[in-house]
PDB file of C-alpha atoms in Angstrom:
ATOM      1  CA  MET A  54      -0.031  -0.025   0.036  1.00 68.00           C
ATOM      2  CA  ASN A  55       1.530   3.408  -1.194  1.00 89.00           C
ATOM      3  CA  PHE A  56       1.837   6.277   1.090  1.00 95.00           C
ATOM      4  CA  THR A  57      -1.620   7.943  -0.133  1.00 94.00           C
ATOM      5  CA  LYS A  58      -3.456   5.313  -0.155  1.00 95.00           C
ATOM      6  CA  ALA A  59      -2.808   4.422   3.269  1.00 96.00           C
ATOM      7  CA  GLU A  60      -3.187   7.811   4.694  1.00 97.00           C
ATOM      8  CA  GLU A  61      -6.805   7.868   3.223  1.00 96.00           C
ATOM      9  CA  LYS A  62      -7.255   4.731   5.309  1.00 96.00           C
ATOM     10  CA  PHE A  63      -5.637   5.373   8.279  1.00 97.00           C
ATOM     11  CA  LEU A  64      -4.887   9.120   8.362  1.00 97.00           C
ATOM     12  CA  THR A  65      -1.559   8.206  10.219  1.00 97.00           C
ATOM     13  CA  TYR A  66       0.286  11.386   9.050  1.00 97.00           C
ATOM     14  CA  LEU A  67      -2.661  13.852  10.133  1.00 96.00           C
ATOM     15  CA  LYS A  68      -2.923  12.428  13.491  1.00 96.00           C
ATOM     16  CA  ILE A  69       1.138  13.083  13.717  1.00 97.00           C
ATOM     17  CA  PHE A  70       0.658  16.381  12.190  1.00 96.00           C
ATOM     18  CA  ASP A  71      -2.137  17.529  14.891  1.00 94.00           C
ATOM     19  CA  GLY A  72      -0.096  15.965  17.712  1.00 95.00           C
ATOM     20  CA  LEU A  73       2.825  18.440  16.614  1.00 95.00           C
ATOM     21  CA  ASN A  74       0.826  21.308  17.370  1.00 90.00           C
ATOM     22  CA  ILE A  75       2.946  23.436  14.671  1.00 91.00           C
ATOM     23  CA  GLN A  76       3.156  27.452  15.017  1.00 81.00           C
ATOM     24  CA  GLY A  77       3.867  28.938  11.683  1.00 76.00           C
ATOM     25  CA  SER A  78       3.720  32.648  10.341  1.00 78.00           C
ATOM     26  CA  LYS A  79       2.795  34.112   7.037  1.00 83.00           C
ATOM     27  CA  ASN A  80       6.703  35.239   7.022  1.00 86.00           C
ATOM     28  CA  LEU A  81       8.210  31.655   7.784  1.00 92.00           C
ATOM     29  CA  THR A  82       9.840  29.027   5.126  1.00 96.00           C
ATOM     30  CA  VAL A  83       9.261  25.404   6.026  1.00 97.00           C
ATOM     31  CA  CYS A  84      10.990  22.631   4.272  1.00 98.00           C
ATOM     32  CA  ASP A  85       9.439  19.000   4.430  1.00 98.00           C
ATOM     33  CA  LEU A  86      11.852  15.865   4.751  1.00 98.00           C
ATOM     34  CA  SER A  87       9.181  13.301   5.111  1.00 98.00           C
ATOM     35  CA  PHE A  88       9.263  11.553   1.885  1.00 97.00           C
ATOM     36  CA  ASN A  89       5.918  10.510   2.003  1.00 96.00           C
ATOM     37  CA  ASP A  90       4.525  11.717  -1.224  1.00 95.00           C
ATOM     38  CA  TYR A  91       3.793  15.224  -0.221  1.00 96.00           C
ATOM     39  CA  LEU A  92       1.391  14.262   2.584  1.00 97.00           C
ATOM     40  CA  THR A  93       3.039  16.476   5.148  1.00 97.00           C
ATOM     41  CA  ALA A  94       3.722  19.109   2.647  1.00 96.00           C
ATOM     42  CA  LYS A  95      -0.071  19.134   1.636  1.00 96.00           C
ATOM     43  CA  TYR A  96      -0.885  19.420   5.577  1.00 95.00           C
ATOM     44  CA  LEU A  97       1.485  22.427   5.915  1.00 95.00           C
ATOM     45  CA  LYS A  98      -0.091  23.745   2.929  1.00 94.00           C
ATOM     46  CA  ASP A  99      -3.573  23.444   4.248  1.00 92.00           C
ATOM     47  CA  LYS A 100      -2.649  25.059   7.620  1.00 86.00           C
ATOM     48  CA  ARG A 101      -2.253  28.293   5.670  1.00 84.00           C
ATOM     49  CA  VAL A 102       0.125  30.032   7.996  1.00 87.00           C
ATOM     50  CA  PHE A 103       3.863  29.757   6.207  1.00 92.00           C
ATOM     51  CA  ASN A 104       4.955  31.935   3.484  1.00 88.00           C
ATOM     52  CA  THR A 105       7.014  29.112   1.524  1.00 94.00           C
ATOM     53  CA  ILE A 106       7.005  25.277   1.653  1.00 96.00           C
ATOM     54  CA  TYR A 107       9.797  23.136   0.123  1.00 97.00           C
ATOM     55  CA  ASN A 108       9.178  19.359  -0.284  1.00 97.00           C
ATOM     56  CA  VAL A 109      12.246  17.709  -1.048  1.00 97.00           C
ATOM     57  CA  ALA A 110      11.801  14.434  -2.654  1.00 95.00           C
ATOM     58  CA  PHE A 111      13.997  11.704  -4.209  1.00 92.00           C
ATOM     59  CA  SER A 112      11.366  10.672  -6.870  1.00 83.00           C
ATOM     60  CA  GLN A 113       7.657  11.303  -7.466  1.00 75.00           C
ATOM     61  CA  ILE A 114       8.602  15.024  -8.282  1.00 86.00           C
ATOM     62  CA  LYS A 115       4.860  16.614  -8.378  1.00 88.00           C
ATOM     63  CA  THR A 116       3.872  20.396  -9.322  1.00 87.00           C
ATOM     64  CA  ILE A 117       1.211  21.168  -6.514  1.00 90.00           C
ATOM     65  CA  ASP A 118       0.043  24.637  -6.024  1.00 90.00           C
ATOM     66  CA  GLY A 119       1.691  26.221  -3.176  1.00 90.00           C
ATOM     67  CA  ILE A 120       4.247  23.687  -2.832  1.00 96.00           C
ATOM     68  CA  PHE A 121       8.067  24.223  -4.245  1.00 96.00           C
ATOM     69  CA  SER A 122       9.316  20.652  -5.321  1.00 96.00           C
ATOM     70  CA  VAL A 123      13.004  20.150  -4.510  1.00 96.00           C
ATOM     71  CA  PRO A 124      14.488  17.009  -6.389  1.00 95.00           C
ATOM     72  CA  VAL A 125      17.525  15.434  -4.362  1.00 95.00           C
ATOM     73  CA  GLN A 126      20.603  16.345  -6.744  1.00 90.00           C
ATOM     74  CA  SER A 127      23.632  14.243  -6.019  1.00 87.00           C
ATOM     75  CA  ASN A 128      22.886  13.514  -2.250  1.00 94.00           C
ATOM     76  CA  LEU A 129      20.272  14.887   0.250  1.00 97.00           C
ATOM     77  CA  ALA A 130      23.016  16.954   2.237  1.00 97.00           C
ATOM     78  CA  PHE A 131      24.161  18.586  -1.210  1.00 96.00           C
ATOM     79  CA  THR A 132      20.635  19.438  -1.920  1.00 97.00           C
ATOM     80  CA  LEU A 133      19.885  20.876   1.622  1.00 97.00           C
ATOM     81  CA  ASN A 134      22.835  23.439   1.485  1.00 95.00           C
ATOM     82  CA  LYS A 135      20.952  24.988  -1.466  1.00 94.00           C
ATOM     83  CA  LEU A 136      18.169  26.059   0.725  1.00 96.00           C
ATOM     84  CA  LYS A 137      17.231  28.124   3.061  1.00 97.00           C
ATOM     85  CA  CYS A 138      14.135  27.901   5.999  1.00 96.00           C
ATOM     86  CA  ASP A 139      12.733  28.605   9.273  1.00 96.00           C
ATOM     87  CA  LEU A 140      11.181  25.510   9.754  1.00 97.00           C
ATOM     88  CA  ILE A 141      12.452  21.604   9.017  1.00 98.00           C
ATOM     89  CA  ILE A 142      10.337  18.720   9.353  1.00 98.00           C
ATOM     90  CA  SER A 143      10.156  15.118   8.975  1.00 98.00           C
ATOM     91  CA  MET A 144       7.576  12.414   9.638  1.00 98.00           C
ATOM     92  CA  GLY A 145       9.173   9.009   9.592  1.00 97.00           C
ATOM     93  CA  GLY A 146      11.665  10.099   7.121  1.00 97.00           C
ATOM     94  CA  THR A 147      14.925  10.363   8.809  1.00 98.00           C
ATOM     95  CA  TYR A 148      16.457   7.022   7.696  1.00 97.00           C
ATOM     96  CA  LYS A 149      17.124   8.613   4.297  1.00 96.00           C
ATOM     97  CA  PHE A 150      19.381  11.109   6.074  1.00 97.00           C
ATOM     98  CA  GLN A 151      22.314   9.323   4.445  1.00 95.00           C
ATOM     99  CA  PRO A 152      25.299   9.896   5.549  1.00 95.00           C
ATOM    100  CA  LEU A 153      24.166  10.947   8.793  1.00 97.00           C
ATOM    101  CA  TYR A 154      26.820  13.357  10.120  1.00 96.00           C
ATOM    102  CA  ASP A 155      26.654  15.440   6.479  1.00 97.00           C
ATOM    103  CA  CYS A 156      23.009  15.583   6.727  1.00 97.00           C
ATOM    104  CA  VAL A 157      23.208  16.741  10.212  1.00 98.00           C
ATOM    105  CA  TYR A 158      25.397  19.776   9.390  1.00 97.00           C
ATOM    106  CA  SER A 159      23.579  20.644   6.164  1.00 98.00           C
ATOM    107  CA  LEU A 160      20.296  20.533   8.201  1.00 98.00           C
ATOM    108  CA  HIS A 161      22.091  23.301  10.069  1.00 98.00           C
ATOM    109  CA  ARG A 162      23.074  25.330   7.486  1.00 97.00           C
ATOM    110  CA  ALA A 163      19.840  25.311   5.684  1.00 98.00           C
ATOM    111  CA  LEU A 164      18.006  26.841   8.977  1.00 98.00           C
ATOM    112  CA  ASN A 165      17.828  30.456   9.710  1.00 97.00           C
ATOM    113  CA  LEU A 166      18.800  31.872  13.149  1.00 96.00           C
ATOM    114  CA  ALA A 167      16.344  30.831  15.541  1.00 95.00           C
ATOM    115  CA  GLY A 168      14.953  28.066  13.004  1.00 96.00           C
ATOM    116  CA  ARG A 169      13.553  25.001  14.002  1.00 97.00           C
ATOM    117  CA  LEU A 170      13.937  21.353  13.604  1.00 98.00           C
ATOM    118  CA  ILE A 171      11.087  18.510  14.362  1.00 98.00           C
ATOM    119  CA  LEU A 172      11.945  15.245  13.551  1.00 98.00           C
ATOM    120  CA  VAL A 173       9.352  12.451  13.945  1.00 98.00           C
ATOM    121  CA  VAL A 174      11.744   9.424  13.908  1.00 98.00           C
ATOM    122  CA  TYR A 175       9.597   6.239  14.640  1.00 98.00           C
ATOM    123  CA  PRO A 176       6.877   4.688  16.800  1.00 98.00           C
ATOM    124  CA  ASP A 177       7.092   2.377  19.434  1.00 98.00           C
ATOM    125  CA  VAL A 178       4.070  -0.218  19.895  1.00 98.00           C
ATOM    126  CA  TYR A 179       2.657  -1.342  23.193  1.00 97.00           C
ATOM    127  CA  ASP A 180      -0.912  -3.476  23.409  1.00 95.00           C
ATOM    128  CA  GLU A 181      -3.578  -2.932  26.034  1.00 92.00           C
ATOM    129  CA  TYR A 182      -1.505  -3.805  28.883  1.00 93.00           C
ATOM    130  CA  GLY A 183       1.490  -1.673  28.010  1.00 94.00           C
ATOM    131  CA  LYS A 184       3.969  -4.433  26.559  1.00 96.00           C
ATOM    132  CA  ASP A 185       6.442  -3.563  24.114  1.00 98.00           C
ATOM    133  CA  ILE A 186       5.330  -5.345  20.759  1.00 97.00           C
ATOM    134  CA  LEU A 187       8.400  -4.509  18.634  1.00 98.00           C
ATOM    135  CA  ASN A 188      10.739  -5.625  21.624  1.00 97.00           C
ATOM    136  CA  GLY A 189       8.409  -8.741  21.784  1.00 97.00           C
ATOM    137  CA  LEU A 190       8.705  -9.469  18.236  1.00 97.00           C
ATOM    138  CA  SER A 191      12.526  -8.764  17.714  1.00 97.00           C
ATOM    139  CA  GLN A 192      13.104 -11.562  20.189  1.00 97.00           C
ATOM    140  CA  ILE A 193      10.759 -13.951  18.515  1.00 96.00           C
ATOM    141  CA  SER A 194      11.957 -13.327  15.029  1.00 95.00           C
ATOM    142  CA  GLN A 195      15.581 -12.611  16.365  1.00 94.00           C
ATOM    143  CA  ASN A 196      15.455  -9.623  13.824  1.00 95.00           C
ATOM    144  CA  ALA A 197      16.683  -6.816  15.843  1.00 96.00           C
ATOM    145  CA  VAL A 198      14.175  -4.426  14.786  1.00 97.00           C
ATOM    146  CA  LYS A 199      13.345  -2.531  18.062  1.00 98.00           C
ATOM    147  CA  GLU A 200      17.525  -2.229  18.694  1.00 97.00           C
ATOM    148  CA  LYS A 201      17.746  -0.958  15.075  1.00 97.00           C
ATOM    149  CA  LEU A 202      15.134   1.647  15.742  1.00 98.00           C
ATOM    150  CA  ASN A 203      16.202   2.500  19.092  1.00 98.00           C
ATOM    151  CA  ARG A 204      20.272   2.903  17.974  1.00 98.00           C
ATOM    152  CA  TRP A 205      19.058   5.137  14.999  1.00 98.00           C
ATOM    153  CA  PHE A 206      17.270   7.159  17.542  1.00 98.00           C
ATOM    154  CA  VAL A 207      19.904   7.814  20.066  1.00 98.00           C
ATOM    155  CA  THR A 208      22.448   8.101  17.223  1.00 98.00           C
ATOM    156  CA  LEU A 209      20.247  10.663  15.334  1.00 98.00           C
ATOM    157  CA  LYS A 210      19.575  12.583  18.699  1.00 98.00           C
ATOM    158  CA  ASN A 211      23.449  12.423  19.505  1.00 98.00           C
ATOM    159  CA  SER A 212      24.708  13.953  16.210  1.00 97.00           C
ATOM    160  CA  LEU A 213      22.109  16.707  16.704  1.00 98.00           C
ATOM    161  CA  SER A 214      22.902  17.679  20.321  1.00 97.00           C
ATOM    162  CA  ASN A 215      26.532  18.566  18.975  1.00 96.00           C
ATOM    163  CA  ILE A 216      25.747  21.206  16.939  1.00 97.00           C
ATOM    164  CA  PHE A 217      21.808  22.102  17.676  1.00 97.00           C
ATOM    165  CA  VAL A 218      20.577  23.967  20.766  1.00 96.00           C
ATOM    166  CA  ASP A 219      17.493  22.960  23.250  1.00 96.00           C
ATOM    167  CA  VAL A 220      17.366  19.089  21.780  1.00 98.00           C
ATOM    168  CA  LYS A 221      14.333  17.533  23.348  1.00 97.00           C
ATOM    169  CA  GLU A 222      12.758  14.289  23.004  1.00 97.00           C
ATOM    170  CA  GLU A 223       8.575  13.878  23.017  1.00 97.00           C
ATOM    171  CA  THR A 224       6.121  11.489  22.170  1.00 98.00           C
ATOM    172  CA  ILE A 225       2.599  11.496  20.435  1.00 97.00           C
ATOM    173  CA  MET A 226       0.217   8.801  21.305  1.00 97.00           C
ATOM    174  CA  GLN A 227      -2.390   7.403  18.967  1.00 96.00           C
ATOM    175  CA  GLU A 228      -4.623   4.476  19.074  1.00 96.00           C
ATOM    176  CA  THR A 229      -3.659   1.977  16.061  1.00 96.00           C
ATOM    177  CA  SER A 230      -4.633  -1.355  14.516  1.00 95.00           C
ATOM    178  CA  LEU A 231      -2.383  -4.125  13.230  1.00 96.00           C
ATOM    179  CA  GLU A 232      -3.198  -3.279   9.823  1.00 96.00           C
ATOM    180  CA  GLU A 233      -2.078   0.455  10.630  1.00 97.00           C
ATOM    181  CA  ILE A 234       1.084  -1.042  11.930  1.00 97.00           C
ATOM    182  CA  LYS A 235       1.893  -2.962   9.132  1.00 97.00           C
ATOM    183  CA  SER A 236       1.133  -0.097   6.694  1.00 97.00           C
ATOM    184  CA  ILE A 237       3.752   2.194   8.688  1.00 98.00           C
ATOM    185  CA  PHE A 238       6.522  -0.572   8.874  1.00 98.00           C
ATOM    186  CA  GLY A 239       5.551  -1.863   5.496  1.00 97.00           C
ATOM    187  CA  ASN A 240       6.402   1.738   3.679  1.00 96.00           C
ATOM    188  CA  GLU A 241       9.613   2.213   2.126  1.00 94.00           C
ATOM    189  CA  ASN A 242      10.978   4.720   4.704  1.00 95.00           C
ATOM    190  CA  PHE A 243      10.972   1.730   6.919  1.00 97.00           C
ATOM    191  CA  PHE A 244      10.891  -1.295   5.342  1.00 96.00           C
ATOM    192  CA  ASN A 245      13.937  -0.868   3.190  1.00 93.00           C
ATOM    193  CA  THR A 246      16.309  -0.652   6.168  1.00 94.00           C
ATOM    194  CA  LEU A 247      14.386  -2.862   8.881  1.00 96.00           C
ATOM    195  CA  PHE A 248      13.498  -5.980   6.499  1.00 96.00           C
ATOM    196  CA  LYS A 249      14.310  -5.745   2.799  1.00 92.00           C
ATOM    197  CA  GLU A 250      12.437  -8.438   1.910  1.00 96.00           C
ATOM    198  CA  GLN A 251       8.959  -9.355   2.290  1.00 96.00           C
ATOM    199  CA  GLU A 252       9.380 -12.560   3.623  1.00 96.00           C
ATOM    200  CA  ILE A 253      10.946 -11.328   6.496  1.00 96.00           C
ATOM    201  CA  PHE A 254       8.517  -8.878   7.042  1.00 97.00           C
ATOM    202  CA  ASP A 255       5.373 -11.075   7.007  1.00 96.00           C
ATOM    203  CA  THR A 256       7.546 -13.512   9.357  1.00 97.00           C
ATOM    204  CA  PHE A 257       8.347 -10.560  11.891  1.00 97.00           C
ATOM    205  CA  PHE A 258       4.452  -9.808  12.282  1.00 97.00           C
ATOM    206  CA  LYS A 259       3.402 -13.312  12.036  1.00 96.00           C
ATOM    207  CA  PRO A 260       2.914 -13.874  16.004  1.00 95.00           C
ATOM    208  CA  ILE A 261       0.430 -11.254  16.302  1.00 95.00           C
ATOM    209  CA  GLU A 262      -1.849 -11.859  13.205  1.00 91.00           C
ATOM    210  CA  THR A 263      -4.330 -14.034  14.804  1.00 83.00           C
ATOM    211  CA  THR A 264      -4.672 -11.649  18.208  1.00 78.00           C
ATOM    212  CA  ASN A 265      -7.426  -9.348  18.727  1.00 79.00           C
ATOM    213  CA  LYS A 266      -5.689  -6.878  21.020  1.00 87.00           C
ATOM    214  CA  LYS A 267      -5.576  -2.797  21.175  1.00 91.00           C
ATOM    215  CA  TYR A 268      -2.595  -1.359  20.060  1.00 96.00           C
ATOM    216  CA  THR A 269      -1.113   2.159  20.916  1.00 97.00           C
ATOM    217  CA  LEU A 270       1.527   4.071  18.826  1.00 98.00           C
ATOM    218  CA  SER A 271       4.046   5.890  20.786  1.00 98.00           C
ATOM    219  CA  TRP A 272       5.745   8.279  18.143  1.00 98.00           C
ATOM    220  CA  ARG A 273       9.353   9.194  19.034  1.00 98.00           C
ATOM    221  CA  VAL A 274       9.947  13.020  18.368  1.00 98.00           C
ATOM    222  CA  ILE A 275      12.995  15.005  18.558  1.00 98.00           C
ATOM    223  CA  ARG A 276      12.900  19.071  18.648  1.00 98.00           C
ATOM    224  CA  ALA A 277      16.056  21.177  18.249  1.00 98.00           C
ATOM    225  CA  LEU A 278      16.649  24.839  17.836  1.00 98.00           C
ATOM    226  CA  LYS A 279      19.521  26.643  15.972  1.00 97.00           C
ATOM    227  CA  ILE A 280      21.101  29.924  17.610  1.00 93.00           C
TER     228      ILE A 280
END
């Protein structure tokens, strides 16, 4: 299921967007690094509080009124060096920040003074009893998905802390279903790094396929400031 079809069904990114409580201004420029088929950029446009909206994309370049499409040239860090903005946001797209340290420095260069960075990195998944589902499935499958996610989060936060200030963590909680969970981790931003093959993905989630439990997403978010 592609990003747009999944969003029509689950409204995953709209729920994240609402949870971020983004404050904008008609004088500000924002850049979207979510790599989710312009979904985040469209929500930013609908908010009607930004002067300019950039959407950086590796493929599927589109012409959308009010959104400036920026194709990645050479690599992401090189592309970011050409931009200037007041807010950079990424919803689930940080695994595209490769090589990481080059991208972090380019994020810093791209932001104006007092510019803000909002990165929605990945969601933890809990059942109705508070059990960490990703950790449990990682142990059963011997595929260290939870460890990979947590390691990336820590590495990303530490990298940002070396150059940004006021680096903070927060969470956004959402009720969810197994189908939505699989749509999130099945999209290219996570799948290509964590699973790579459909058989590995199917095997990972198989132990909970027949369960009838309620689940909660806990999106891990990093905010930072440039001074």
